[in-house]
CSV table of C-alpha atoms in Angstrom, one decimal:
chain,number,residue,atom,x,y,z
A,1366,ARG,CA,82.0,129.7,54.5
A,1367,LYS,CA,85.6,130.0,53.6
A,1368,LYS,CA,87.4,126.9,52.3
A,1369,LEU,CA,90.4,126.1,54.4
A,1370,LYS,CA,93.7,126.0,52.6
A,1371,SER,CA,95.2,122.5,52.2
A,1372,THR,CA,98.2,121.7,54.2
A,1373,SER,CA,100.4,121.7,51.1
A,1374,LYS,CA,99.3,125.1,50.0
A,1375,TYR,CA,99.6,126.5,53.5
A,1376,ILE,CA,103.2,125.2,53.7
A,1377,TYR,CA,104.1,126.6,50.3
A,1378,GLN,CA,102.7,130.0,51.0
A,1379,THR,CA,103.7,130.4,54.6
A,1380,LEU,CA,107.1,128.7,54.7
A,1381,PHE,CA,108.4,129.1,51.2
A,1382,LEU,CA,106.9,132.2,49.8
A,1383,ASN,CA,106.8,134.2,53.1
A,1384,GLY,CA,109.9,132.5,54.6
A,1385,GLU,CA,108.4,132.3,58.1
A,1386,ASN,CA,110.6,130.6,60.7
A,1387,SER,CA,113.4,130.3,58.3
A,1388,ASP,CA,116.7,128.9,59.7
A,1389,ILE,CA,118.9,129.3,56.6
A,1390,LYS,CA,119.4,131.8,53.8
A,1391,ILE,CA,120.5,130.6,50.4
A,1392,CYS,CA,122.1,133.2,48.1
A,1393,ALA,CA,122.6,132.6,44.4
A,1394,LEU,CA,122.6,134.6,41.1
A,1395,GLY,CA,122.0,137.8,43.1
A,1396,GLU,CA,118.8,136.5,44.8
A,1397,GLU,CA,118.1,135.3,48.3
A,1398,TRP,CA,115.8,132.6,49.6
A,1399,ASN,CA,114.8,132.2,53.3
A,1400,LEU,CA,114.4,128.5,53.6
A,1401,HIS,CA,114.4,125.6,56.1
A,1402,LYS,CA,117.0,123.0,56.6
A,1403,ILE,CA,114.5,120.3,57.3
A,1404,TYR,CA,113.0,120.8,53.8
A,1405,LEU,CA,116.3,121.3,52.0
A,1406,CYS,CA,117.4,117.9,53.2
A,1407,GLN,CA,115.1,116.4,50.6
A,1408,SER,CA,117.8,117.5,48.2
A,1409,GLY,CA,120.7,115.2,47.9
A,1410,TYR,CA,123.0,118.2,47.5
A,1411,PHE,CA,122.0,119.8,50.8
A,1412,SER,CA,121.5,116.5,52.6
A,1413,SER,CA,125.2,115.8,52.1
A,1414,MET,CA,126.2,119.3,52.9
A,1415,PHE,CA,124.3,119.4,56.2
A,1416,SER,CA,125.1,115.9,57.4
A,1417,GLY,CA,128.9,115.9,56.9
A,1418,SER,CA,131.7,117.8,58.4
A,1419,TRP,CA,131.5,120.6,55.8
A,1420,LYS,CA,131.7,124.1,57.2
A,1421,GLU,CA,128.4,124.9,55.6
A,1422,SER,CA,126.6,122.5,58.0
A,1423,SER,CA,126.8,125.1,60.7
A,1424,MET,CA,126.3,128.2,58.6
A,1425,ASN,CA,123.1,130.2,58.5
A,1426,VAL,CA,123.9,131.9,55.1
A,1427,ILE,CA,125.1,129.9,52.2
A,1428,GLU,CA,126.4,131.3,48.9
A,1429,LEU,CA,125.5,128.8,46.3
A,1430,GLU,CA,127.8,128.6,43.3
A,1431,ILE,CA,126.0,128.0,40.0
A,1432,PRO,CA,128.5,126.6,37.4
A,1433,ASP,CA,125.8,125.7,34.9
A,1434,GLN,CA,124.7,128.5,32.5
A,1435,ASN,CA,121.4,126.8,31.9
A,1436,ILE,CA,120.3,127.6,35.5
A,1437,ASP,CA,118.6,131.0,36.2
A,1438,VAL,CA,116.8,132.5,39.1
A,1439,GLU,CA,113.4,131.4,37.9
A,1440,ALA,CA,114.6,127.8,37.6
A,1441,LEU,CA,116.0,127.9,41.2
A,1442,GLN,CA,112.7,129.4,42.4
A,1443,VAL,CA,110.7,126.5,41.0
A,1444,ALA,CA,113.3,123.9,42.2
A,1445,PHE,CA,113.4,125.3,45.8
A,1446,GLY,CA,109.6,125.6,45.8
A,1447,SER,CA,109.2,121.9,44.8
A,1448,LEU,CA,110.5,121.0,48.2
A,1449,TYR,CA,107.5,122.6,49.8
A,1450,ARG,CA,104.6,121.3,47.7
A,1451,ASP,CA,103.2,118.1,46.3
A,1452,ASP,CA,103.3,118.9,42.6
A,1453,VAL,CA,105.0,121.2,40.2
A,1454,LEU,CA,103.6,122.6,37.0
A,1455,ILE,CA,106.4,122.5,34.4
A,1456,ASN,CA,106.3,124.9,31.5
A,1457,PRO,CA,107.9,123.1,28.4
A,1458,SER,CA,109.7,126.3,27.5
A,1459,ARG,CA,111.4,126.3,30.9
A,1460,VAL,CA,112.0,122.6,31.3
A,1461,VAL,CA,115.7,122.6,30.3
A,1462,ALA,CA,116.6,125.3,32.9
A,1463,LEU,CA,114.6,123.5,35.5
A,1464,LEU,CA,116.2,120.2,34.7
A,1465,ALA,CA,119.6,121.8,35.1
A,1466,ALA,CA,118.6,123.2,38.5
A,1467,ALA,CA,117.1,119.8,39.6
A,1468,CYS,CA,120.3,118.0,38.6
A,1469,LEU,CA,122.5,120.5,40.5
A,1470,LEU,CA,120.4,120.1,43.7
A,1471,GLN,CA,120.0,116.3,43.1
A,1472,LEU,CA,116.2,116.4,43.2
A,1473,ASP,CA,115.4,112.9,41.7
A,1474,GLY,CA,111.7,113.4,41.6
A,1475,LEU,CA,111.9,116.7,39.8
A,1476,ILE,CA,114.4,115.3,37.4
A,1477,GLN,CA,112.1,112.5,36.5
A,1478,GLN,CA,109.2,114.9,36.0
A,1479,CYS,CA,111.3,117.1,33.7
A,1480,GLY,CA,112.1,114.0,31.7
A,1481,GLU,CA,108.5,113.0,31.3
A,1482,THR,CA,107.6,116.6,30.3
A,1483,MET,CA,110.3,116.6,27.7
A,1484,LYS,CA,109.2,113.2,26.2
A,1485,GLU,CA,105.6,114.5,25.9
A,1486,THR,CA,106.6,117.8,24.2
A,1487,ILE,CA,109.1,116.8,21.5
A,1488,THR,CA,108.6,118.8,18.3
A,1489,ALA,CA,110.7,120.0,15.5
A,1490,GLN,CA,111.5,123.1,17.6
A,1491,THR,CA,112.5,121.3,20.8
A,1492,VAL,CA,113.9,118.0,19.7
A,1493,CYS,CA,117.6,119.0,19.2
A,1494,GLY,CA,117.7,121.0,22.5
A,1495,TYR,CA,116.1,118.2,24.4
A,1496,TYR,CA,118.5,115.6,22.8
A,1497,ASN,CA,121.5,117.7,23.8
A,1498,SER,CA,120.2,118.4,27.3
A,1499,ALA,CA,119.3,114.7,27.8
A,1500,GLY,CA,122.9,113.8,27.0
A,1501,THR,CA,124.3,116.5,29.3
A,1502,TYR,CA,122.1,115.5,32.3
A,1503,GLY,CA,122.0,111.7,31.8
A,1504,LEU,CA,118.4,111.2,30.7
A,1505,ASP,CA,118.9,108.3,28.4
A,1506,SER,CA,115.2,107.6,28.0
A,1507,VAL,CA,114.7,111.2,26.7
A,1508,LYS,CA,117.6,110.9,24.4
A,1509,LYS,CA,116.2,107.7,23.0
A,1510,LYS,CA,112.8,109.3,22.5
A,1511,CYS,CA,114.3,112.3,20.6
A,1512,LEU,CA,116.2,109.9,18.4
A,1513,GLU,CA,113.1,108.0,17.6
A,1514,TRP,CA,111.2,111.2,16.8
A,1515,LEU,CA,114.0,112.3,14.4
A,1516,LEU,CA,114.1,108.9,12.7
A,1517,SER,CA,110.3,109.1,12.1
A,1518,ASN,CA,110.1,112.8,11.1
A,1519,LEU,CA,113.5,113.9,9.7
A,1520,MET,CA,112.2,113.6,6.1
A,1521,THR,CA,108.8,115.2,6.8
A,1522,HIS,CA,109.4,118.0,9.3
A,1523,GLN,CA,112.4,119.6,7.7
A,1524,SER,CA,113.0,123.3,8.4
A,1525,VAL,CA,115.8,125.8,8.3
A,1526,GLY,CA,115.9,125.9,12.1
A,1527,LEU,CA,116.0,122.1,12.6
A,1528,PHE,CA,118.8,121.6,10.0
A,1529,LYS,CA,120.9,124.3,11.6
A,1530,GLU,CA,120.6,122.6,15.0
A,1531,LEU,CA,121.3,119.0,13.9
A,1532,SER,CA,124.9,118.3,14.7
A,1533,ILE,CA,127.2,116.1,12.6
A,1534,ASN,CA,127.2,113.3,15.1
A,1535,LEU,CA,123.5,113.3,15.5
A,1536,MET,CA,122.9,113.4,11.7
A,1537,LYS,CA,125.4,110.5,11.3
A,1538,GLN,CA,123.2,108.4,13.7
A,1539,LEU,CA,120.1,109.2,11.7
A,1540,ILE,CA,121.5,108.5,8.2
A,1541,SER,CA,123.1,105.3,9.2
A,1542,SER,CA,119.9,103.8,10.7
A,1543,SER,CA,117.7,101.3,8.9
A,1544,ASN,CA,114.8,102.8,11.0
A,1545,LEU,CA,115.0,106.1,9.2
A,1546,PHE,CA,111.6,106.8,7.6
A,1547,VAL,CA,112.7,107.6,4.0
A,1548,LEU,CA,110.3,109.5,1.7
A,1549,GLN,CA,110.4,108.8,-1.2
A,1550,VAL,CA,113.8,107.1,-2.0
A,1551,GLU,CA,117.4,107.3,-1.0
A,1552,MET,CA,118.0,110.2,-3.4
A,1553,ASP,CA,115.8,112.3,-1.1
A,1554,VAL,CA,118.2,111.5,1.8
A,1555,TYR,CA,121.1,112.8,-0.4
A,1556,THR,CA,119.1,116.0,-1.2
A,1557,ALA,CA,118.3,116.5,2.5
A,1558,LEU,CA,122.0,116.1,3.4
A,1559,LYS,CA,123.0,118.6,0.8
A,1560,LYS,CA,120.6,121.2,2.2
A,1561,TRP,CA,121.7,120.4,5.8
A,1562,MET,CA,125.4,120.7,4.9
A,1563,PHE,CA,124.8,124.1,3.3
A,1564,LEU,CA,123.0,125.4,6.4
A,1565,GLN,CA,125.8,124.0,8.6
A,1566,LEU,CA,128.4,125.9,6.6
A,1567,VAL,CA,126.4,129.1,6.1
A,1568,PRO,CA,124.4,129.4,9.4
A,1569,SER,CA,123.8,133.1,8.8
A,1570,TRP,CA,121.5,132.3,5.8
A,1571,ASN,CA,117.9,133.0,6.5
A,1572,GLY,CA,115.1,132.3,4.1
A,1573,SER,CA,112.3,129.9,3.5
A,1574,PHE,CA,113.0,126.2,3.4
A,1575,LYS,CA,111.7,126.1,-0.2
A,1576,GLN,CA,114.7,128.3,-1.2
A,1577,VAL,CA,117.4,126.2,0.4
A,1578,LEU,CA,118.0,123.7,-2.4
A,1579,ALA,CA,118.5,126.4,-5.0
A,1580,GLU,CA,120.8,128.3,-2.7
A,1581,ALA,CA,122.7,125.2,-1.8
A,1582,ASP,CA,123.2,124.2,-5.4
A,1583,ALA,CA,124.5,127.7,-6.3
A,1584,TRP,CA,126.8,127.8,-3.3
A,1585,PHE,CA,128.3,124.4,-4.1
A,1586,ALA,CA,128.6,125.3,-7.8
A,1587,GLU,CA,130.8,128.3,-6.7
A,1588,ARG,CA,133.0,126.0,-4.7
A,1589,ARG,CA,133.4,123.7,-7.7
A,1590,ARG,CA,134.6,126.6,-9.8
A,1591,GLU,CA,137.1,127.5,-7.0
A,1592,PHE,CA,138.4,123.9,-6.9
A,1593,GLY,CA,138.7,123.7,-10.7
A,1594,GLY,CA,136.6,120.5,-10.9
A,1595,ASP,CA,139.4,118.2,-9.7
A,1596,VAL,CA,138.5,117.9,-6.0
A,1597,ALA,CA,135.2,116.7,-4.6
A,1598,PHE,CA,133.7,119.0,-2.0
A,1599,LEU,CA,134.0,116.3,0.8
A,1600,GLU,CA,137.7,116.1,0.0
A,1601,SER,CA,138.2,119.9,0.7
A,1602,ALA,CA,139.0,121.4,4.0
A,1603,GLN,CA,135.5,122.7,4.4
A,1604,GLY,CA,133.8,119.4,3.5
A,1605,SER,CA,136.0,116.9,5.3
A,1606,ALA,CA,134.0,117.2,8.6
A,1607,PHE,CA,130.9,115.9,6.8
A,1608,VAL,CA,132.5,112.7,5.4
A,1609,PRO,CA,131.3,110.5,8.3
A,1610,VAL,CA,127.7,111.5,7.5
A,1611,PHE,CA,127.7,111.1,3.7
A,1612,ALA,CA,129.6,107.8,4.1
A,1613,HIS,CA,126.4,106.3,5.4
A,1614,LEU,CA,124.4,107.1,2.2
A,1615,ARG,CA,123.3,103.9,0.4
A,1616,LEU,CA,124.7,105.1,-2.9
A,1617,GLN,CA,123.8,101.8,-4.7
A,1618,TYR,CA,120.1,102.9,-4.6
A,1619,ILE,CA,120.9,106.4,-5.9
A,1620,ILE,CA,123.0,105.6,-8.9
A,1621,SER,CA,120.5,103.0,-10.1
A,1622,ASP,CA,118.3,105.9,-11.3
A,1623,LEU,CA,119.7,107.8,-14.3
A,1624,ALA,CA,118.4,111.3,-13.2
A,1625,SER,CA,119.7,110.8,-9.7
A,1626,ALA,CA,123.1,109.6,-10.9
A,1627,ARG,CA,123.5,112.6,-13.1
A,1628,ILE,CA,122.7,115.0,-10.2
A,1629,VAL,CA,125.2,113.3,-8.0
A,1630,GLU,CA,127.9,113.5,-10.7
A,1631,ARG,CA,127.1,117.1,-11.4
A,1632,ASP,CA,127.2,118.2,-7.7
A,1633,ALA,CA,130.7,116.7,-7.3
A,1634,LEU,CA,130.2,116.5,-3.5
A,1635,LEU,CA,131.3,112.9,-3.2
A,1636,PRO,CA,134.8,111.5,-3.9
A,1637,SER,CA,135.0,109.8,-7.3
A,1638,GLU,CA,136.3,106.6,-5.6
A,1639,TRP,CA,133.1,106.2,-3.7
A,1640,LEU,CA,131.0,106.3,-6.8
A,1641,SER,CA,133.3,104.1,-9.0
A,1642,SER,CA,133.3,101.3,-6.4
A,1643,VAL,CA,129.5,101.5,-6.2
A,1644,TYR,CA,129.1,101.4,-10.0
A,1645,LYS,CA,131.2,98.3,-10.0
A,1646,GLN,CA,129.3,96.7,-7.2
A,1647,GLN,CA,126.0,97.3,-8.9
A,1648,TRP,CA,127.2,96.1,-12.3
A,1649,PHE,CA,128.2,92.8,-10.8
A,1650,ALA,CA,124.8,92.6,-9.0
A,1651,MET,CA,122.9,93.1,-12.2
A,1652,LEU,CA,125.1,90.5,-14.0
A,1653,ARG,CA,124.4,88.0,-11.3
A,1654,ALA,CA,120.6,88.6,-11.5
A,1655,GLU,CA,120.7,88.2,-15.3
A,1656,GLN,CA,123.3,85.4,-15.8
A,1657,ASP,CA,124.0,83.6,-12.5
A,1658,ASN,CA,120.6,82.5,-11.4
A,1659,ASP,CA,120.6,84.7,-8.3
A,1660,ILE,CA,117.1,84.2,-7.1
A,1661,GLY,CA,117.4,86.6,-4.2
A,1662,PRO,CA,118.0,86.2,-0.4
A,1663,GLN,CA,117.1,82.8,1.0
A,1664,GLU,CA,117.4,83.6,4.7
A,1665,ILE,CA,117.2,86.6,7.0
A,1666,ASN,CA,120.5,88.3,7.5
A,1667,LYS,CA,119.6,91.1,9.9
A,1668,GLU,CA,123.0,92.8,9.8
A,1669,GLU,CA,122.9,92.9,6.0
A,1670,LEU,CA,119.3,94.1,5.9
A,1671,GLU,CA,120.0,96.9,8.4
A,1672,GLY,CA,123.2,98.0,6.8
A,1673,ASN,CA,122.5,97.6,3.0
A,1674,SER,CA,118.7,97.4,2.4
A,1675,MET,CA,117.0,99.8,0.1
A,1676,ARG,CA,115.1,102.4,2.1
A,1677,CYS,CA,112.0,103.9,0.6
A,1678,GLY,CA,108.6,105.3,1.7
A,1679,ARG,CA,105.4,106.8,0.7
A,1680,LYS,CA,102.8,109.1,2.2
A,1681,LEU,CA,99.1,108.3,1.7
A,1682,ALA,CA,97.3,111.6,2.3
A,1683,LYS,CA,93.8,110.0,2.5
A,1684,ASP,CA,92.1,106.6,2.2
A,1685,GLY,CA,91.7,105.2,-1.2
A,1686,ASP,CA,93.2,102.8,-3.8
A,1687,TYR,CA,96.9,103.3,-4.6
A,1688,CYS,CA,99.5,101.4,-6.7
A,1689,TRP,CA,103.1,102.4,-7.2
A,1690,ARG,CA,106.7,101.4,-7.8
A,1691,TRP,CA,109.8,102.9,-6.2
A,1692,THR,CA,112.0,103.9,-9.1
A,1693,GLY,CA,115.4,102.4,-9.9
A,1694,PHE,CA,116.8,99.2,-11.3
A,1695,ASN,CA,115.8,96.5,-8.8
A,1696,PHE,CA,117.9,93.6,-10.1
A,1697,GLY,CA,115.4,92.2,-12.5
A,1698,LEU,CA,112.5,92.3,-10.1
A,1699,ASP,CA,109.7,94.8,-10.9
A,1700,LEU,CA,107.7,95.0,-7.7
A,1701,LEU,CA,104.3,96.7,-7.6
A,1702,VAL,CA,103.0,97.8,-4.2
A,1703,THR,CA,99.3,98.2,-3.8
A,1704,TYR,CA,97.2,99.7,-1.0
A,1705,THR,CA,93.5,98.7,-1.2
A,1706,ASN,CA,90.7,97.8,1.2
A,1707,ARG,CA,93.1,98.0,4.2
A,1708,TYR,CA,95.6,95.6,2.6
A,1709,ILE,CA,99.2,96.2,1.5
A,1710,ILE,CA,100.0,93.9,-1.4
A,1711,PHE,CA,103.2,93.1,-3.2
A,1712,LYS,CA,103.1,91.9,-6.8
A,1713,ARG,CA,105.9,90.6,-8.9
A,1714,ASN,CA,105.4,92.0,-12.3
A,1715,THR,CA,106.8,90.2,-15.3
A,1716,LEU,CA,104.5,90.2,-18.3
A,1717,ASN,CA,101.1,91.6,-17.3
A,1718,GLN,CA,102.0,95.3,-17.1
A,1719,PRO,CA,104.5,97.5,-18.8
A,1720,CYS,CA,107.8,97.9,-16.9
A,1721,SER,CA,111.1,99.6,-17.4
A,1722,GLY,CA,114.5,97.8,-17.5
A,1723,SER,CA,115.1,94.1,-17.8
A,1724,VAL,CA,112.8,91.8,-15.8
A,1725,SER,CA,113.8,88.4,-14.4
A,1726,LEU,CA,111.8,85.6,-15.9
A,1727,GLN,CA,113.0,83.0,-13.4
A,1728,PRO,CA,110.1,80.8,-12.2
A,1729,ARG,CA,110.6,81.9,-8.6
A,1730,ARG,CA,112.3,85.0,-7.2
A,1731,SER,CA,112.8,86.1,-3.5
A,1732,ILE,CA,113.2,89.3,-1.7
A,1733,ALA,CA,113.9,90.2,1.9
A,1734,PHE,CA,111.9,93.0,3.3
A,1735,ARG,CA,110.5,94.9,6.3
A,1736,LEU,CA,107.3,97.0,6.0
A,1737,ARG,CA,106.4,99.6,8.5
A,1738,LEU,CA,103.3,101.8,8.8
A,1739,ALA,CA,102.7,104.8,11.1
A,1740,SER,CA,100.5,107.8,11.5
A,1741,PHE,CA,101.5,110.9,13.4
A,1742,ASP,CA,99.9,113.8,15.1
A,1743,CYS,CA,100.7,117.4,14.1
A,1744,SER,CA,103.8,117.5,16.3
A,1745,GLY,CA,105.2,114.3,14.8
A,1746,LYS,CA,104.3,112.1,17.7
A,1747,VAL,CA,103.4,108.5,16.7
A,1748,ILE,CA,99.7,107.8,17.1
A,1749,CYS,CA,100.0,104.2,16.1
A,1750,SER,CA,102.4,102.0,14.1
A,1751,ARG,CA,102.8,98.5,12.9
A,1752,THR,CA,105.6,96.4,11.3
A,1753,THR,CA,105.9,93.1,9.6
A,1754,GLY,CA,109.4,92.6,10.9
A,1755,TYR,CA,112.1,91.2,8.5
A,1756,GLN,CA,110.7,88.5,6.2
A,1757,ILE,CA,111.6,86.5,3.1
A,1758,LEU,CA,109.0,86.6,0.3
A,1759,THR,CA,109.2,84.3,-2.6
A,1760,LEU,CA,107.0,85.1,-5.6
A,1761,GLU,CA,106.3,83.3,-8.9
A,1762,LYS,CA,105.7,85.2,-12.2
A,1763,ASP,CA,103.0,87.9,-11.7
A,1764,GLN,CA,102.1,86.5,-8.3
A,1765,GLU,CA,100.8,88.8,-5.7
A,1766,GLN,CA,100.9,88.5,-1.9
A,1767,ILE,CA,99.2,90.3,0.9
A,1768,VAL,CA,101.9,91.4,3.3
A,1769,MET,CA,99.8,93.4,5.8
A,1770,ASN,CA,96.2,93.8,6.8
A,1771,LEU,CA,95.5,97.1,8.5
A,1772,ASP,CA,93.2,97.3,11.5
A,1773,SER,CA,91.0,100.4,11.9
A,1774,ARG,CA,93.3,102.0,14.5
A,1775,LEU,CA,96.0,102.5,11.9
A,1776,LEU,CA,93.7,104.2,9.4
A,1777,THR,CA,94.5,107.7,10.7
A,1778,PHE,CA,95.6,109.7,7.7
A,1779,PRO,CA,98.0,110.8,6.5
A,1780,LEU,CA,99.5,107.3,6.7
A,1781,TYR,CA,103.2,106.8,6.2
A,1782,ILE,CA,104.5,103.5,4.6
A,1783,CYS,CA,108.2,102.8,4.9
A,1784,CYS,CA,110.0,99.7,3.4
A,1785,ASN,CA,113.4,98.1,3.5
A,1786,PHE,CA,114.2,95.8,0.6
A,1787,LEU,CA,117.1,93.5,-0.3
A,1788,TYR,CA,116.9,92.0,-3.8
A,1789,THR,CA,120.2,90.2,-4.0
A,1790,SER,CA,121.7,87.3,-2.0
A,1791,PRO,CA,123.9,88.9,0.7
A,1792,GLU,CA,126.6,86.1,0.5
A,1793,LYS,CA,127.1,86.9,-3.2
A,1794,ARG,CA,127.7,90.6,-2.9
A,1795,ALA,CA,130.5,91.9,-5.1
A,1796,ASP,CA,132.0,93.9,-2.2
A,1797,SER,CA,132.0,91.0,0.3
């Protein structure tokens, strides 16, 4: 026995592909489609055309103007075909072209399906194209998803191609966000920006990503020789466009580490006024911690935390016991972070273990923090995540505190831990 074709398949084959009983011909991009007005009226574009007093409402042949360069014949074929069938299989490599065609023809169902396909197929190779297309065609949910992907993966999925595609405005959004997953410390954000700026300025460069930093350092060193050492690169004509991005670096957490401060001074990318103001700010912060009984934040100031907290992170490749510090002078508070037996523990170290720099010996010391954990699949999609939200933690000398207990769902390795810390009282900041 032969299985009868379903109605949907019959309609698609007979009416759309074969064009039987067609009552209108659509011409576009050098191709012709023999279609049917009753099906075309599912499109908002054609519904308006046929129901109004437009001259096309009585025409049997319509020349369709295609103003969007993203639209090609294949995209129109799929878009027209979607009017004759129940479902459409969307190839991710073709989704932007199809979205463009669906928007032109005002096919709301197909637009929504394109959006869902884009959200499910975000990778380092597609994220920038999807983000730009979502902005062009008004898919805010896709744009938001792309931004979330970049905030989670910018520091771990870096590549030459991605850095060339990231626009200045998009990079500004990423670097300014407190939700950026920073690995390891703020200095790594600076290094990433240096590579990114080089690839933006020299887009013809092609090599492995491991070579980018050395190439960037050599290229900027040549610019320093041209300027004579008196002008920072961001103050030059070439560098001025990147000022809005670099302005969102949290320099106070870069210059608190000697090796990092020396690199920043050597590179001479940043205006000297930026650095001198941060040196002054941090000097007063350290004096307050040492001499003015600053015991740290006493209440949650979300604006302060989001704009000025120290961003740092760590990757745990496999399960085990880990203990670490994020380097830099942390205003008299030496904080040890431990991962063991599914617990994340903060410990205030004063006397029990060696520590660098001065350590506050005040009986009680507070920090404001937010701890986030996440695991990702190979494409960078979040498998599971968890956060403490913003909290105040007060610790006595050498006291330790469990700040998160992981459930088994989060134990998908590698596991990424990202923290935001504020060690000083916001209302006492030297720049406020």
